[in-house]
mmCIF file of C-alpha atoms in Angstrom:
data_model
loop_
_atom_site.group_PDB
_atom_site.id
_atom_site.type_symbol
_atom_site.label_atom_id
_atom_site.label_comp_id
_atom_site.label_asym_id
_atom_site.label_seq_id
_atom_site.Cartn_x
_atom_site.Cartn_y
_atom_site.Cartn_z
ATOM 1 C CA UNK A 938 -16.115 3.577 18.866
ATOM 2 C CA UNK A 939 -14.025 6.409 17.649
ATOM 3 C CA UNK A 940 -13.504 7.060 13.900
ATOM 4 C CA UNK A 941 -10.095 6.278 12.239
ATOM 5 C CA UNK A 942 -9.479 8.928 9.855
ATOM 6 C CA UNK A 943 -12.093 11.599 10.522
ATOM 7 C CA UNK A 944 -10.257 15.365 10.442
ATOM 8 C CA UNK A 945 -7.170 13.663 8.089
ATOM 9 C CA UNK A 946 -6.764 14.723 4.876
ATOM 10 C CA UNK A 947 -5.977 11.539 2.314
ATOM 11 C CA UNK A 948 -2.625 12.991 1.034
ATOM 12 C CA UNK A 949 -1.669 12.795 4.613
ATOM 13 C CA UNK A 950 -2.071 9.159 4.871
ATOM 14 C CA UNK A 951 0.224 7.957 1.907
ATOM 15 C CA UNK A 952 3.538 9.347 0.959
ATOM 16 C CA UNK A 953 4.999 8.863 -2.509
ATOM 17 C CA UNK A 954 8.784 8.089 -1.950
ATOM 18 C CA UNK A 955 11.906 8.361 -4.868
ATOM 19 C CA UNK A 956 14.561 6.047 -3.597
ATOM 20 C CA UNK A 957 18.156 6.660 -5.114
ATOM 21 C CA UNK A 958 19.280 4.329 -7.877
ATOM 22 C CA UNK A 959 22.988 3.806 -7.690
ATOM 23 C CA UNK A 960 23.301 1.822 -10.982
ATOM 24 C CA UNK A 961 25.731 2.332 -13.633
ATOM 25 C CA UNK A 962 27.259 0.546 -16.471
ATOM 26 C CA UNK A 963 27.331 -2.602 -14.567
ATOM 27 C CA UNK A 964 23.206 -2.428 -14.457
ATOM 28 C CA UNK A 965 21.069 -0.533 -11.826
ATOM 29 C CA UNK A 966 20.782 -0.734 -8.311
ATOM 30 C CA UNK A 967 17.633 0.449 -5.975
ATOM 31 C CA UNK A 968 18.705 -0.216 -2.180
ATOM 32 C CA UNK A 969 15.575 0.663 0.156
ATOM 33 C CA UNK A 970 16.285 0.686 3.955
ATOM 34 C CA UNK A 971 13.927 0.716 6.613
ATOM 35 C CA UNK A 972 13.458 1.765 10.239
ATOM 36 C CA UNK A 973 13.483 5.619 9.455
ATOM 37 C CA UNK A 974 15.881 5.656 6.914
ATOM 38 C CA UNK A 975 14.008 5.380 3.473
ATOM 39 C CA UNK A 976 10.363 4.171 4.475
ATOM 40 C CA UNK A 977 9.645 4.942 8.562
ATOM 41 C CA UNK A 978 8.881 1.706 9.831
ATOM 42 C CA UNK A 979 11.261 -1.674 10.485
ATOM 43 C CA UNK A 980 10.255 -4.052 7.563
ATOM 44 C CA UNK A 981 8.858 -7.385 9.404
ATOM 45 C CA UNK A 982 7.251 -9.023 6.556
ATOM 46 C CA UNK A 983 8.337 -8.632 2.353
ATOM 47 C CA UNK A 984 5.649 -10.438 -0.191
ATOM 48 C CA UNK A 985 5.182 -9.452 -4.271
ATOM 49 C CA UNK A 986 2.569 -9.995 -6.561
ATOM 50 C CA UNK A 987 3.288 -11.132 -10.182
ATOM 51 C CA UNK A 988 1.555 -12.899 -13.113
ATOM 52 C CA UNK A 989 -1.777 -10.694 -12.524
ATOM 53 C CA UNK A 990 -2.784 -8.661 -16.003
ATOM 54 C CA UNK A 991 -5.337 -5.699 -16.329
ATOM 55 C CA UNK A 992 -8.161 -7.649 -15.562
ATOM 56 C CA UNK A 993 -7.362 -8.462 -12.047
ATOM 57 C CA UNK A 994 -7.972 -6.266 -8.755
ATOM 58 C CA UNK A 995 -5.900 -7.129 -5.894
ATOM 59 C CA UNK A 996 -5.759 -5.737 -2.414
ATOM 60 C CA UNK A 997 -9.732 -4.617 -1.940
ATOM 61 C CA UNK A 998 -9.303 -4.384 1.860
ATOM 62 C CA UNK A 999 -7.611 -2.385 4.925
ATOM 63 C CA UNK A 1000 -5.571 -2.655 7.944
ATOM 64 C CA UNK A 1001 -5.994 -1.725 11.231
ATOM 65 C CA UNK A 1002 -2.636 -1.626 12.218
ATOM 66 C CA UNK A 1003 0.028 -2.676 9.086
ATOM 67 C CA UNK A 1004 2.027 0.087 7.240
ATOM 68 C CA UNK A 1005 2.948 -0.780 3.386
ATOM 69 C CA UNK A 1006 5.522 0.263 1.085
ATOM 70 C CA UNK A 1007 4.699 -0.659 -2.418
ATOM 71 C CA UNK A 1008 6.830 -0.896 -5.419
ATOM 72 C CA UNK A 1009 6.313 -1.660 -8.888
ATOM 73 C CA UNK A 1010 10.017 -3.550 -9.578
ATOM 74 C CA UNK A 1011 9.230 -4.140 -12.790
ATOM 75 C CA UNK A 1012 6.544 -3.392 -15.181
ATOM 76 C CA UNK A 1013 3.652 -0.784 -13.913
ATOM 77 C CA UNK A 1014 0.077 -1.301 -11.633
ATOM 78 C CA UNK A 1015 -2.224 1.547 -9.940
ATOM 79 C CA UNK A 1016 -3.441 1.671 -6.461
ATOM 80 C CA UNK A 1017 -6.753 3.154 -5.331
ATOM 81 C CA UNK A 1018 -6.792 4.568 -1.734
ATOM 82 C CA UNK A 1019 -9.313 5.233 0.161
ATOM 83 C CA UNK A 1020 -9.779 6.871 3.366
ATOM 84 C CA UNK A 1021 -14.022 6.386 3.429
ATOM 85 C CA UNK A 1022 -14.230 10.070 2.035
ATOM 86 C CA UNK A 1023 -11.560 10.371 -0.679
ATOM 87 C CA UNK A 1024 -9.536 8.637 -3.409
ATOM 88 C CA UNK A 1025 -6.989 8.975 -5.279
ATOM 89 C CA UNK A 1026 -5.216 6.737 -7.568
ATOM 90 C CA UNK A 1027 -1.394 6.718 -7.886
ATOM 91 C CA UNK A 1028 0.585 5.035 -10.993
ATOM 92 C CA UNK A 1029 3.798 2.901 -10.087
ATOM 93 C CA UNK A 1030 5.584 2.558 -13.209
ATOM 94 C CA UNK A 1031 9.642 3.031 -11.645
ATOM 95 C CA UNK A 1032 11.628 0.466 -10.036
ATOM 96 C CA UNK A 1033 12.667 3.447 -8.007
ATOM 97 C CA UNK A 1034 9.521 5.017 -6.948
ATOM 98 C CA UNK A 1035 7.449 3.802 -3.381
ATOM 99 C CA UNK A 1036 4.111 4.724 -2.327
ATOM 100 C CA UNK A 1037 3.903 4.460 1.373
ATOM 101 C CA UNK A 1038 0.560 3.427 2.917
ATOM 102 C CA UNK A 1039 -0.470 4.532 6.674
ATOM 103 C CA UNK A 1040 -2.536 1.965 8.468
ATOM 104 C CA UNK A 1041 -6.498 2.083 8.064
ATOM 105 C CA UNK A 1042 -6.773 3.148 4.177
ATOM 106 C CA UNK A 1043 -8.752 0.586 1.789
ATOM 107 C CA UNK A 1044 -6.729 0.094 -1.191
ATOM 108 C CA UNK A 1045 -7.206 -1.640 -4.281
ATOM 109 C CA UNK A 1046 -4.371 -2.845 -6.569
ATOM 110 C CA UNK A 1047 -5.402 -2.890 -10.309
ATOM 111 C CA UNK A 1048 -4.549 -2.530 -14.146
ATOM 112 C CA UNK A 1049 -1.068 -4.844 -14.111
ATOM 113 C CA UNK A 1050 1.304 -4.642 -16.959
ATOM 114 C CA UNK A 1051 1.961 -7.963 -18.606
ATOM 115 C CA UNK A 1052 5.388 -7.769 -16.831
ATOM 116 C CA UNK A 1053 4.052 -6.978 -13.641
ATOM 117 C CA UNK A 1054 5.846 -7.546 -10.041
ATOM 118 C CA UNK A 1055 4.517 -5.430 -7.392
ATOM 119 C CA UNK A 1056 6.866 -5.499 -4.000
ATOM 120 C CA UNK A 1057 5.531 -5.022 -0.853
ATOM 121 C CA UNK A 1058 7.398 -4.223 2.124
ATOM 122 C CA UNK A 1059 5.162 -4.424 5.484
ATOM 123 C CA UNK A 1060 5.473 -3.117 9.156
ATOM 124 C CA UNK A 1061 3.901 -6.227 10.912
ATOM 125 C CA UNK A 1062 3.986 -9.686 10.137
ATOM 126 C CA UNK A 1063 0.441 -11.194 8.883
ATOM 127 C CA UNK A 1064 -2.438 -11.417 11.092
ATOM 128 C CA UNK A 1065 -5.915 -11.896 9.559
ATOM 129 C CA UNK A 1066 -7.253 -10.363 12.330
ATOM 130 C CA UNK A 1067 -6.161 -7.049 11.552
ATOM 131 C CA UNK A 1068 -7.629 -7.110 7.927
ATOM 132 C CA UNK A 1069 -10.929 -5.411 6.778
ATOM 133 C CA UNK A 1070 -12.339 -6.759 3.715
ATOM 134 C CA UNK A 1071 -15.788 -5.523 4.304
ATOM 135 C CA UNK A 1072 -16.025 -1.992 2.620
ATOM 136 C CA UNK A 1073 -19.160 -1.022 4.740
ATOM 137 C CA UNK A 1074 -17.986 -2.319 7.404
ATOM 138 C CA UNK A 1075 -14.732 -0.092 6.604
ATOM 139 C CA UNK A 1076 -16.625 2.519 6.079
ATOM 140 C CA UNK A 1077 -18.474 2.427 9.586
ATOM 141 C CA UNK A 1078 -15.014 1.790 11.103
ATOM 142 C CA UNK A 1079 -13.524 5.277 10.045
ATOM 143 C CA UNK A 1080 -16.368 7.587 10.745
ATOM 144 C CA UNK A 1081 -17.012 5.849 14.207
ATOM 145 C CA UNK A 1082 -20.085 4.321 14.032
ATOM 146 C CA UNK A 1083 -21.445 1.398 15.765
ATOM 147 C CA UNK A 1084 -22.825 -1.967 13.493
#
């Protein structure tokens, strides 16, 4: 079994993306496109996450095969990634700010303002197949070792 993500570097597997907000004194407007133009991949499947406070943890898995696009619409959350050898933790607090997740990172979703709704924007539609929500067993996955 190869490894996943040996030789990459985490910053190279997420992207944080600034999308243009063409509001004015009508209210504001965010307009995200997909299929190279704002995030690089066609969006097949769109699902958000609201009504979670700081006490919940959300996400706590990876995928083989799905890219994400995350953003906080309203309110703020942080994501851990993961990559089996480093973290880092990014802050979504702008309706106009994405982070862009590569396929095969663990990520945890966490600390949700009161006023919380988290968009997601995915490459693939949902398969439970191509979920990991084993961390060892993630963690075997990307350095290539058997089970």
């Amino acid at each position: 079994m190869e490894g996943y993500n040996i030789g990459m570097k985490l910053e190279e597997q997420y992207k944080i993306l600034y999308f243009k907000d063409l509001g004015d004194e009508r209210g504001n407007l965010v307009v995200i496109e997909g299929e190279g133009m704002d995030i690089p991949f066609d969006i097949k499947r769109v699902f958000y996450i609201y009504g979670s406070d700081d006490t919940v943890v959300r996400g706590q898995h990876a995928n083989l095969r799905s890219e994400f696009l995350l953003v906080n619409v309203k309110g703020s959350s942080k994501v851990r990634v993961n990559n089996g050898s480093e973290s880092a933790v990014i802050l979504l607090d702008r309706p106009g700010m994405g982070l862009h997740l590569s396929p095969m990172l663990w990520k945890d979703m966490y600390d949700f303002s009161e006023d919380s709704v988290l968009l997601v924007l995915s490459s693939l539609h949902y398969d439970g197949q191509e979920y990991i929500r084993d961390y060892e067993e993630y963690l075997r996955m990307v350095k290539g070792e058997r089970k």
